[in-house]
Amino acid sequence: MADQRALGVRIEDVARAVGVSRATATRALRGQGRIAPATRERVRRAAEELGYVPNLMATELAAGGTGVIGLMLRDAANPVYGQLFSCLEVAAVRAGVELITVTIGSDPRGERQVQALRRLLGMRVAGLLVATGGVDSTQLEPFAAEVPMVRVGRPEASARVFAESYDEEWHGHQLAERVRALGHRRVVVLGAAPETSYGEHLRAEALAGALAGLDVRRVATGPDPTDGVGAALAEVDAGATAVLCASDVRQLAVLRALATRGASASTTGWDGLMPGVDLLGLTTVRMPVEEAAEAAVARLAGLLADEPLSVPTHRSWRGELVPGRTLTEPEPR
Amino acid sequence: MADQRALGVRIEDVARAVGVSRATATRALRGQGRIAPATRERVRRAAEELGYVPNLMATELAAGGTGVIGLMLRDAANPVYGQLFSCLEVAAVRAGVELITVTIGSDPRGERQVQALRRLLGMRVAGLLVATGGVDSTQLEPFAAEVPMVRVGRPEASARVFAESYDEEWHGHQLAERVRALGHRRVVVLGAAPETSYGEHLRAEALAGALAGLDVRRVATGPDPTDGVGAALAEVDAGATAVLCASDVRQLAVLRALATRGASASTTGWDGLMPGVDLLGLTTVRMPVEEAAEAAVARLAGLLADEPLSVPTHRSWRGELVPGRTLTEPEPR
DNA sequence: GTGAAAGCGCTAACAC
DNA sequence: GTGTTAGCGCTTTCAC
């Protein structure tokens, strides 16, 4: 197998070992162009023996660009992104495209995002998948001009950036209907400011909109899951019977606080991706991550293959309501 | 900002726009070598205006290798790996090194892993972080000869591969002591075969070892979390009072099955990283992911900086027992 | 302080 | 079928 200085082995060394030219060795290794089967075998064997590892930089430079597509991902510690990441990977394998990932942790101003994008572009990726909410259309636009770009998991304003997102409007309706049907009259919606988390902001808006007619108290959260929980509980003390959260992580924080204070109220969340949702009895909406991921990769693959685009620029996918024990009829007071 | 064909802009274009040579433009942009401050400014401005994005392939080819370190990660859908991923990212940022990630989903024979390693090596990464259990020492060895390699989260047999792992032996002891102290006499240990999940195999071994003296029933699980759950419940029916799992995901599966069947037994898990551990009342061990990640990156950074190695080749970190409601005294029968 | 030229490792016409 | 040649875009001595 690979011997000591295998990384120093160039294709030239392989060629020489077999007694052919570099071009022939290339053909043998890439399996393209006319070449004698026997030669090909000899070259392959030699490459194997020498532990030849092609230098991708050189390969891609010479070949002019790479077929790889870049993925910009947000913090994977969040189960939501971890799941999305995984689905994107699966989809990529299925579509036969290579994925190269760059992640950014929290990044309030979107600077690291832009930097990460440049890094990806520097690698001359063939396409870009943007799976992070923190960067907005205006920051994306200039790059979209260079390479096809698909945003996943968040809607997009620009017509030049494609998007496969979630139908949060509809999700909000599902949740709202349930809350309303159970008889809640005064509820608190825990949402984020657009800068904090665009996704949660959107969800809270959708939810509040769908709850029109009820007494809806809005509470803004910060980046930390526990932000705003205190304010929400105060609303509960003041008579609200349900705390509606824009993510399951927030919902957990609320449940924790409720338990600690010995208080009780209905709660709902959003995402439905945590391993124990069922056991915890969370009421939430399961995001259609698989579909969105699959669609995003398929679209990008189509774009790269120069297929005429047959689907709308922006699409959104519907998940499903997960009824749980956390949402019940309001308790009589 | 970047205009239309910015990806077509080469350093040569920037140089020409300013009326200098390529060499000067390079110096200006990289900020190395002697150059007139005024020229540097003009070049920088021109690059900005033209939206020049340096071609990393060319850069790294010419410069001979990259400072980037490669990370091979297992499926991020698993909260455990997602968390580890995130911690590694954070550590990398702090250490000032760039990370490039390749993930592999499930991969029974370790083939995709090896392929992923080759891909990373093809990019001539300066170092390698291996955060997946599925590939064993003999597969790693040949690559370790080429570039410094640190395995994280799993112990390593080879002396040529560094490792920052978890002290599962100790973790097993903690758990076992608790189980024993509560008075369980007959328990079932749900573990995996080494090929299925080396990590879980190790944990089950540690646990079983620490439980010496009790009546320990071993049940093997498969790749799916529900594999082996039926067998475990059968043991419970036959008199076992606790089901000890090698991961929290398994523990959830057991809890689910227990609830469905209306049966009851104590359970324990391993990992402690799921968002709702506390609310679920899981008994588990919280892995020291942060420490291991930090240590792995720091070690690699040190290796790359040619610092003399001051710590043992293989280290392991201790997490902490998380007592939960799922582990209680055995119920009288 | 700046430019000319060599070359990183590989691929892809185009000859033979 | 196989070898020759000309780059891919950038960095880096080495002169000037």
XYZ file of C-alpha atoms (C1' of nucleotides) in Angstrom:
698
model
C 0.000 0.000 0.000
C 0.913 3.614 0.368
C 4.512 3.990 1.426
C 6.193 6.684 3.407
C 6.308 9.735 1.214
C 3.247 8.935 -0.850
C 2.137 12.529 -0.888
C 5.326 13.337 -2.703
C 4.494 10.855 -5.432
C 3.450 12.639 -8.598
C 1.807 11.212 -11.616
C 5.141 11.565 -13.296
C 6.610 9.040 -10.893
C 3.874 6.612 -11.670
C 4.371 7.120 -15.374
C 8.083 6.584 -15.135
C 7.676 3.453 -13.054
C 5.652 1.963 -15.864
C 7.693 3.467 -18.626
C 4.976 5.596 -20.225
C 4.327 9.309 -20.545
C 2.395 11.477 -18.125
C -0.455 11.767 -20.576
C -0.851 8.038 -20.757
C -0.777 7.723 -17.031
C -3.502 10.352 -16.790
C -5.656 8.515 -19.286
C -5.146 5.260 -17.455
C -6.077 6.725 -14.114
C -9.055 8.716 -15.296
C -10.333 6.013 -17.581
C -10.956 8.433 -20.413
C -9.550 8.529 -23.907
C -8.156 5.632 -25.837
C -5.753 3.453 -23.998
C -4.640 -0.168 -24.149
C -6.331 -2.153 -21.399
C -3.020 -3.754 -20.511
C -1.292 -0.412 -20.091
C -4.131 0.858 -18.021
C -3.801 -2.046 -15.668
C -0.094 -1.619 -15.294
C -0.449 2.049 -14.557
C -3.184 1.470 -12.051
C -1.165 -1.130 -10.264
C 1.856 1.101 -10.121
C -0.216 3.968 -8.767
C -1.593 1.702 -6.109
C 1.829 0.429 -5.157
C 3.357 3.849 -4.939
C 0.374 5.114 -2.984
C -0.229 7.844 -5.473
C -2.775 10.409 -4.313
C -3.632 12.875 -7.074
C -3.172 16.494 -6.128
C -6.661 17.913 -6.382
C -5.438 21.463 -6.594
C -3.466 20.719 -9.688
C -6.173 18.540 -11.115
C -8.855 21.106 -10.747
C -6.689 23.943 -11.842
C -5.775 22.147 -15.007
C -9.248 20.837 -15.624
C -10.665 24.297 -15.093
C -12.956 24.319 -12.133
C -14.396 21.529 -10.122
C -17.687 19.743 -10.117
C -17.918 20.105 -6.379
C -20.702 22.090 -4.851
C -20.219 24.191 -1.776
C -22.394 24.127 1.293
C -22.545 26.888 3.804
C -24.026 25.657 7.017
C -24.973 27.101 10.308
C -23.939 25.681 13.639
C -24.406 21.931 13.556
C -24.888 21.691 17.309
C -28.483 22.653 16.671
C -30.276 19.404 15.835
C -32.169 21.230 13.130
C -29.067 22.067 11.181
C -27.445 18.782 11.949
C -30.403 17.008 10.448
C -30.461 19.287 7.448
C -26.766 18.742 6.955
C -27.226 15.033 7.032
C -30.108 15.113 4.568
C -28.146 17.313 2.206
C -25.294 14.864 2.357
C -27.546 11.957 1.566
C -29.141 13.834 -1.288
C -25.750 14.784 -2.655
C -24.533 11.223 -2.634
C -27.683 10.142 -4.390
C -27.330 12.896 -6.981
C -23.708 11.969 -7.484
C -22.269 15.327 -6.524
C -19.495 16.054 -4.075
C -20.185 18.433 -1.252
C -17.699 20.604 0.482
C -18.808 22.198 3.685
C -17.992 25.373 5.489
C -19.720 26.147 8.742
C -20.105 29.282 10.689
C -21.030 29.406 14.301
C -22.991 32.353 15.514
C -22.258 35.379 13.420
C -24.438 38.360 14.191
C -23.366 40.598 11.357
C -23.027 37.989 8.668
C -19.349 38.797 8.215
C -18.023 35.329 8.661
C -20.690 34.162 6.281
C -19.472 36.419 3.547
C -15.943 35.330 4.216
C -16.982 31.708 4.046
C -18.700 32.354 0.745
C -15.542 33.842 -0.650
C -13.592 30.861 0.483
C -15.996 28.563 -1.274
C -15.903 30.681 -4.405
C -12.147 30.678 -4.235
C -12.329 26.937 -4.590
C -14.322 27.565 -7.729
C -17.237 25.466 -6.621
C -19.744 24.820 -9.347
C -22.727 25.760 -7.236
C -23.644 26.970 -3.811
C -26.040 25.708 -1.177
C -26.797 28.216 1.536
C -28.271 26.689 4.645
C -28.117 29.472 7.133
C -30.581 32.177 7.914
C -28.167 34.778 9.103
C -27.154 36.155 5.775
C -29.628 38.139 3.744
C -30.396 38.531 0.091
C -28.375 41.649 -0.500
C -25.279 39.893 0.770
C -26.007 36.907 -1.393
C -26.876 38.700 -4.628
C -23.374 39.546 -5.801
C -22.322 35.955 -5.478
C -25.427 34.641 -7.148
C -24.264 36.351 -10.274
C -21.222 34.142 -10.332
C -22.528 30.723 -9.659
C -25.931 29.098 -9.259
C -27.094 29.382 -5.726
C -29.873 27.654 -3.834
C -30.976 28.693 -0.431
C -32.439 25.973 1.693
C -34.668 26.209 4.712
C -35.340 29.903 4.490
C -37.270 31.894 1.917
C -35.442 34.244 -0.327
C -36.370 37.664 -1.607
C -34.048 37.905 -4.556
C -35.234 36.418 -7.817
C -31.688 35.486 -8.702
C -31.272 33.171 -5.773
C -33.289 29.992 -5.834
C -34.901 28.708 -2.691
C -36.373 25.572 -1.221
C -37.916 26.634 2.028
C -40.627 25.669 4.455
C -44.193 26.816 4.242
C -44.174 28.531 7.604
C -47.362 30.389 6.821
C -49.169 27.120 6.543
C -47.413 25.625 9.525
C -48.445 28.619 11.566
C -52.034 28.076 10.505
C -52.020 24.470 11.542
C -50.732 25.316 14.959
C -53.053 28.284 15.351
C -56.110 26.292 14.408
C -55.312 23.767 17.038
C -54.746 26.370 19.702
C -57.947 28.122 18.792
C -59.980 24.932 18.634
C -58.922 23.949 22.109
C -60.349 27.158 23.416
C -57.342 29.290 24.256
C -58.206 32.969 24.262
C -55.137 34.624 25.565
C -51.744 33.337 24.465
C -48.166 34.468 24.286
C -46.073 34.137 21.158
C -42.352 33.909 21.726
C -40.609 35.171 18.638
C -37.299 36.661 17.644
C -36.329 39.905 16.023
C -35.355 39.408 12.380
C -31.694 40.076 13.163
C -31.599 37.516 15.917
C -33.090 34.701 13.941
C -34.870 35.400 10.745
C -36.481 31.995 10.760
C -37.999 32.385 14.197
C -39.109 35.867 13.353
C -40.973 34.583 10.344
C -42.582 31.837 12.304
C -43.753 34.112 15.050
C -45.237 36.435 12.459
C -47.056 33.619 10.742
C -48.356 32.331 14.024
C -49.498 35.701 15.301
C -51.181 36.394 11.982
C -53.074 33.141 12.082
C -54.176 33.826 15.627
C -55.929 37.041 14.697
C -58.902 37.576 16.940
C -57.298 36.135 20.049
C -55.496 38.130 22.659
C -51.935 37.627 21.499
C -49.020 38.828 23.642
C -45.728 39.067 21.811
C -42.475 38.486 23.615
C -39.119 38.889 21.912
C -36.367 36.380 22.566
C -32.657 36.833 22.204
C -30.066 34.420 20.890
C -30.006 32.380 24.070
C -32.863 29.852 24.376
C -33.799 31.175 27.778
C -34.097 34.772 26.650
C -37.628 36.009 27.037
C -38.761 33.002 28.999
C -39.165 35.101 32.114
C -41.361 37.587 30.294
C -43.426 34.770 28.859
C -44.034 33.292 32.292
C -45.088 36.684 33.544
C -47.740 36.683 30.841
C -48.842 33.272 31.990
C -49.143 34.546 35.530
C -51.199 37.369 34.106
C -53.628 35.016 32.458
C -52.200 33.656 29.233
C -52.953 29.953 28.886
C -50.466 28.960 26.219
C -46.898 29.806 25.301
C -46.239 29.374 21.598
C -42.590 29.117 20.658
C -40.865 29.487 17.342
C -38.574 26.537 17.944
C -38.476 23.406 20.012
C -35.386 24.476 21.831
C -37.328 27.466 23.126
C -40.196 25.235 23.987
C -37.894 23.129 26.109
C -36.683 26.225 27.893
C -40.250 27.205 28.627
C -41.154 23.742 29.874
C -38.125 23.799 32.107
C -39.076 27.151 33.574
C -42.678 26.105 33.981
C -41.614 22.987 35.848
C -39.244 24.935 38.055
C -41.885 27.462 38.975
C -44.546 24.875 39.415
C -46.629 26.775 36.910
C -48.617 25.225 34.144
C -49.587 26.253 30.655
C -49.873 24.742 27.239
C -46.854 25.046 24.984
C -46.053 24.512 21.335
C -42.777 24.529 19.461
C -41.498 24.243 15.932
C -39.037 21.896 14.160
C -40.023 18.454 15.346
C -36.535 17.101 14.848
C -35.299 16.423 18.320
C -34.738 12.766 19.097
C -37.181 12.654 22.006
C -40.123 14.736 20.771
C -42.527 11.884 21.192
C -41.387 10.925 24.659
C -41.472 14.500 25.784
C -44.922 14.820 24.302
C -43.987 18.057 22.560
C -46.541 19.742 20.385
C -44.708 20.972 17.346
C -44.503 20.974 13.583
C -42.182 18.547 11.905
C -40.215 20.386 9.238
C -39.935 18.686 5.862
C -36.155 18.735 5.936
C -35.758 15.685 3.772
C -37.881 17.119 0.990
C -36.276 20.528 1.062
C -32.789 19.076 1.082
C -33.542 16.669 -1.707
C -35.148 19.410 -3.769
C -32.281 21.810 -3.244
C -29.657 19.350 -4.339
C -31.713 18.142 -7.275
C -32.286 21.678 -8.421
C -28.632 22.552 -8.206
C -27.669 19.396 -10.020
C -30.150 20.271 -12.754
C -28.817 23.786 -13.000
C -25.287 22.487 -13.335
C -26.350 20.089 -16.035
C -27.855 23.053 -17.853
C -31.283 21.575 -17.773
C -34.002 24.090 -18.507
C -35.581 24.995 -15.199
C -39.002 23.537 -14.928
C -39.946 24.554 -11.412
C -40.549 27.965 -9.902
C -37.579 29.864 -8.562
C -38.859 29.729 -5.040
C -40.649 26.784 -3.575
C -41.744 25.915 -0.094
C -42.491 22.596 1.501
C -45.064 21.521 4.009
C -44.302 19.490 7.074
C -46.813 18.144 9.481
C -48.383 19.035 12.773
C -47.209 16.876 15.668
C -49.847 16.978 18.372
C -48.424 16.370 21.792
C -49.305 16.402 25.441
C -48.001 19.910 25.871
C -51.032 21.427 24.208
C -54.335 20.871 25.952
C -57.470 22.782 26.749
C -56.824 25.796 28.934
C -57.161 25.011 32.578
C -59.990 26.741 34.304
C -58.691 29.434 36.626
C -18.528 45.485 -5.351
C -18.106 42.326 -7.326
C -19.360 42.768 -10.829
C -20.751 40.236 -13.239
C -17.894 38.008 -14.243
C -15.852 38.454 -11.108
C -14.864 34.822 -11.057
C -13.185 35.393 -14.374
C -11.078 38.171 -12.929
C -7.499 37.064 -12.518
C -4.765 38.737 -10.606
C -3.368 39.687 -13.947
C -6.435 41.819 -14.611
C -6.006 43.565 -11.321
C -2.342 44.163 -12.029
C -3.050 45.571 -15.453
C -5.770 47.853 -14.130
C -3.206 49.432 -11.845
C -0.364 49.275 -14.304
C 1.915 47.002 -12.340
C 3.164 43.459 -12.751
C 1.559 40.304 -11.435
C 4.302 39.917 -8.895
C 3.608 43.318 -7.452
C -0.079 42.668 -7.309
C 0.564 39.457 -5.416
C 2.759 41.240 -2.932
C 0.174 43.933 -2.445
C -2.624 41.495 -1.857
C -0.735 39.151 0.425
C 0.953 41.936 2.293
C 4.331 40.243 2.153
C 7.589 41.363 0.681
C 8.684 44.920 0.098
C 6.144 47.133 -1.557
C 5.328 50.814 -1.630
C 2.387 51.523 0.621
C 0.819 53.657 -2.080
C 1.018 50.881 -4.667
C -0.397 48.442 -2.212
C -3.389 50.630 -1.642
C -4.042 51.104 -5.337
C -3.853 47.398 -5.988
C -6.154 46.603 -3.121
C -8.692 49.095 -4.275
C -8.596 47.770 -7.814
C -9.040 44.194 -6.587
C -12.016 45.284 -4.562
C -13.567 47.119 -7.473
C -13.113 44.288 -9.889
C -14.446 41.848 -7.332
C -11.328 39.755 -7.571
C -11.619 36.394 -5.805
C -8.284 34.604 -5.728
C -8.341 31.115 -7.128
C -7.456 28.937 -4.156
C -6.461 26.018 -6.327
C -3.858 28.044 -8.069
C -2.780 29.757 -4.897
C -2.277 26.586 -3.007
C -0.661 24.806 -5.879
C 1.855 27.545 -6.284
C 2.395 28.026 -2.603
C 2.796 24.284 -2.145
C 0.155 22.953 0.159
C -2.371 24.648 2.325
C -2.587 25.396 5.988
C -6.084 23.987 6.140
C -6.811 21.002 8.288
C -9.223 18.310 7.212
C -12.013 16.912 9.313
C -13.664 13.623 8.649
C -16.970 13.426 10.397
C -19.643 10.894 10.873
C -23.304 11.548 10.239
C -24.229 14.900 11.709
C -27.854 13.909 12.193
C -26.724 12.221 15.356
C -26.700 14.942 18.014
C -23.496 13.509 19.338
C -21.580 14.152 16.172
C -23.355 17.423 15.527
C -22.198 18.646 18.885
C -18.699 17.400 18.336
C -18.632 19.056 14.940
C -19.707 22.307 16.442
C -17.115 22.133 19.205
C -14.373 21.340 16.748
C -15.386 24.338 14.681
C -15.286 26.606 17.675
C -11.910 25.256 18.702
C -10.583 25.715 15.194
C -11.670 29.313 15.037
C -10.055 29.934 18.372
C -6.851 28.252 17.269
C -6.900 30.226 14.053
C -6.962 27.255 11.721
C -9.295 26.642 8.815
C -11.304 23.470 8.795
C -12.571 21.657 5.798
C -15.110 18.970 6.393
C -16.047 15.767 4.703
C -18.831 13.669 6.123
C -19.820 10.132 5.570
C -23.169 8.710 6.405
C -23.346 5.115 7.447
C -20.548 3.132 5.940
C -20.310 -0.428 7.199
C -17.027 -1.393 5.608
C -15.220 1.872 6.017
C -14.807 2.239 2.278
C -16.314 5.655 1.947
C -14.199 6.704 4.856
C -11.037 5.726 3.121
C -12.224 7.466 0.005
C -13.007 10.595 1.990
C -9.544 10.487 3.510
C -8.018 10.331 0.087
C -10.057 13.275 -1.004
C -8.844 15.276 1.945
C -5.271 14.238 1.298
C -5.729 15.159 -2.324
C -6.374 18.669 -1.142
C -3.060 18.447 0.626
C -4.467 19.312 4.004
C -1.828 19.991 6.588
C -3.378 17.758 9.198
C -6.254 15.406 9.745
C -8.943 15.169 12.386
C -10.815 11.889 12.393
C -14.113 12.000 14.224
C -15.731 8.765 13.261
C -15.553 5.390 14.841
C -16.130 3.295 11.786
C -12.622 3.267 10.490
C -9.943 1.363 12.306
C -6.298 1.829 12.975
C -5.025 -0.308 10.164
C -6.944 1.776 7.681
C -5.662 4.965 9.250
C -2.016 4.004 9.572
C -0.925 4.511 5.983
C -2.350 7.998 5.999
C -0.864 8.851 9.336
C 2.514 8.447 7.761
C 1.761 11.302 5.444
C 0.297 13.921 7.653
C -0.279 14.384 11.380
C -3.515 12.806 12.404
C -5.595 13.101 15.545
C -8.488 10.882 16.293
C -11.164 12.366 18.456
C -13.834 10.644 20.481
C -12.540 7.152 20.078
C -9.391 5.539 21.406
C -6.714 4.527 19.008
C -4.481 1.488 18.962
C -1.766 2.742 16.699
C 1.034 4.721 18.267
C 1.366 6.789 15.126
C -2.106 8.199 15.358
C -2.781 10.606 18.177
C -6.039 10.454 20.056
C -8.216 12.489 22.351
C -10.918 10.144 23.491
C -13.328 9.591 26.316
C -12.537 7.619 29.429
C -15.292 5.079 28.877
C -13.806 2.734 31.389
C -14.334 5.302 34.076
C -17.736 6.294 32.766
C -18.772 2.676 32.872
C -17.663 2.475 36.463
C -19.675 5.491 37.490
C -22.793 4.079 35.952
C -22.167 0.616 37.316
C -21.620 1.865 40.847
C -24.913 3.645 40.770
C -26.759 0.638 39.438
C -25.189 -1.595 42.016
C -25.784 0.817 44.866
C -29.465 1.000 44.080
C -29.733 -2.734 44.533
C -30.129 -4.084 41.023
C -29.049 -7.687 40.809
C -30.025 -8.737 37.375
C -29.577 -6.310 34.508
C -29.315 -6.301 30.758
C -26.562 -4.513 28.881
C -27.426 -3.440 25.370
C -24.225 -3.233 23.395
C -23.089 -3.392 19.821
C -20.694 -5.641 18.010
C -17.410 -3.851 17.268
C -18.226 -3.674 13.560
C -21.597 -2.094 14.158
C -20.391 0.655 16.412
C -17.031 0.449 17.956
C -17.867 3.107 20.474
C -20.945 1.346 21.762
C -19.085 -1.911 21.862
C -16.431 -0.381 24.051
C -18.968 1.137 26.361
C -20.886 -2.071 26.790
C -17.654 -3.856 27.583
C -16.682 -1.285 30.154
C -20.089 -1.421 31.713
C -20.286 -5.186 31.828
C -16.810 -5.329 33.298
C -17.691 -2.883 36.029
C -20.814 -4.857 36.837
C -18.911 -8.027 37.632
C -20.702 -9.985 40.292
C -24.186 -9.132 39.120
C -26.236 -11.214 36.772
C -25.510 -9.424 33.513
C -27.402 -10.347 30.366
C -25.805 -9.116 27.151
C -27.929 -8.202 24.164
C -26.413 -7.155 20.865
C -27.943 -4.298 18.928
C -27.719 -3.580 15.236
C -27.319 -0.283 13.457
C -30.949 0.697 13.947
C -31.748 2.129 17.397
C -34.587 -0.319 17.862
C -32.467 -3.380 17.145
C -32.236 -5.574 20.166
C -34.888 -3.705 22.083
C -37.249 -6.643 21.840
C -34.660 -8.997 23.249
C -33.945 -6.573 26.053
C -37.603 -6.397 27.002
C -37.769 -10.142 27.029
C -35.008 -10.103 29.615
C -36.986 -7.622 31.615
C -39.988 -9.910 31.491
C -37.710 -12.657 32.690
C -36.637 -10.696 35.717
C -34.008 -8.111 34.789
C -34.669 -4.808 36.542
C -32.569 -2.437 34.489
C -31.680 -1.955 30.843
C -28.314 -0.316 30.392
C -27.732 1.216 26.982
C -24.565 2.308 25.276
C -26.126 5.474 23.907
C -29.003 7.784 24.689
C -30.659 7.122 21.367
C -30.921 3.475 22.364
C -32.182 4.465 25.747
C -34.957 6.413 24.091
C -35.873 3.409 22.017
C -36.061 1.315 25.141
C -38.158 3.866 26.985
C -40.488 4.010 24.041
C -40.888 0.252 23.966
C -41.328 0.091 27.707
C -44.085 2.697 27.555
C -45.804 0.933 24.691
C -45.799 -2.367 26.490
C -46.754 -0.861 29.774
C -43.689 -2.479 31.267
C -41.334 -0.798 33.658
C -37.645 -0.991 34.356
C -34.768 1.293 35.109
C -32.714 2.502 32.147
C -29.449 4.271 31.594
C -27.863 5.701 28.481
C -24.651 7.340 27.420
C -23.771 10.681 25.765
C -25.824 13.247 27.636
C -25.945 15.589 24.689
C -29.557 15.539 23.634
C -31.383 18.808 24.159
C -34.033 17.380 26.439
C -32.048 15.025 28.701
C -33.084 16.858 31.814
C -36.771 17.040 30.955
C -36.822 13.421 29.986
C -35.093 12.588 33.226
C -32.570 10.408 31.441
C -29.831 8.775 33.429
C -26.710 9.050 31.374
C -23.119 10.181 31.241
C -22.346 13.529 29.733
C -19.420 13.162 27.349
C -16.675 15.770 27.601
C -16.987 16.761 23.964
C -15.790 20.288 24.468
C -12.592 19.185 26.147
C -11.812 16.486 23.636
C -12.482 18.778 20.693
C -10.424 21.575 22.133
C -7.580 19.213 22.924
C -7.621 17.637 19.485
C -7.431 20.935 17.669
C -4.813 22.329 20.004
C -2.699 19.244 19.573
C -2.907 19.371 15.819
C -2.127 23.054 15.779
C 0.909 22.361 17.933
C 2.026 19.559 15.675
C 1.738 21.797 12.644
C 3.725 24.486 14.353
C 6.417 21.880 15.003
C 6.154 22.289 18.701
C 7.748 19.453 20.623
C 4.954 17.233 21.862
C 4.540 17.575 25.556
C 1.518 15.379 26.148
C 1.082 11.644 25.766
C 0.110 10.318 22.358
C -3.204 9.093 23.597
C -5.317 10.893 26.129
C -8.811 10.368 27.383
C -11.230 12.735 29.037
C -13.754 12.280 31.766
C -17.314 13.468 31.564
C -19.830 13.312 34.322
C -22.629 11.126 35.516
C -26.078 12.587 34.960
C -28.446 10.994 37.414
C -32.010 10.944 36.184
C -35.433 9.625 36.986
C -34.946 6.637 34.714
C -32.720 4.895 37.206
C -34.331 3.983 40.503
C -34.336 1.146 42.952
C -35.619 -2.055 41.438
C -39.315 -2.500 41.921
C -40.299 -5.387 44.158
C -41.845 -8.169 42.100
C 10.374 48.836 -4.892
C 9.312 46.334 -9.046
C 9.443 43.143 -13.080
C 10.823 38.763 -15.611
C 10.760 34.138 -15.581
C 10.430 29.607 -13.743
C 7.433 26.289 -12.120
C 3.645 24.039 -8.632
C 1.127 18.971 -10.611
C -1.974 18.011 -13.665
C -5.001 17.791 -18.119
C -6.214 18.106 -22.925
C -5.615 19.125 -27.640
C -3.004 17.736 -31.280
C 0.413 15.161 -33.543
C 2.516 10.818 -34.684
C -2.484 3.818 -28.615
C 0.881 6.982 -26.975
C 3.948 11.033 -26.596
C 4.597 16.247 -26.998
C 3.276 20.543 -25.831
C 0.930 24.261 -24.003
C -1.180 26.045 -20.453
C -4.627 26.468 -15.730
C -3.689 31.107 -12.045
C -0.751 31.938 -8.835
C 3.795 32.576 -6.003
C 8.525 33.313 -5.620
C 13.466 33.673 -6.311
C 16.498 36.637 -8.588
C 17.880 40.503 -11.108
C 17.548 45.298 -11.815
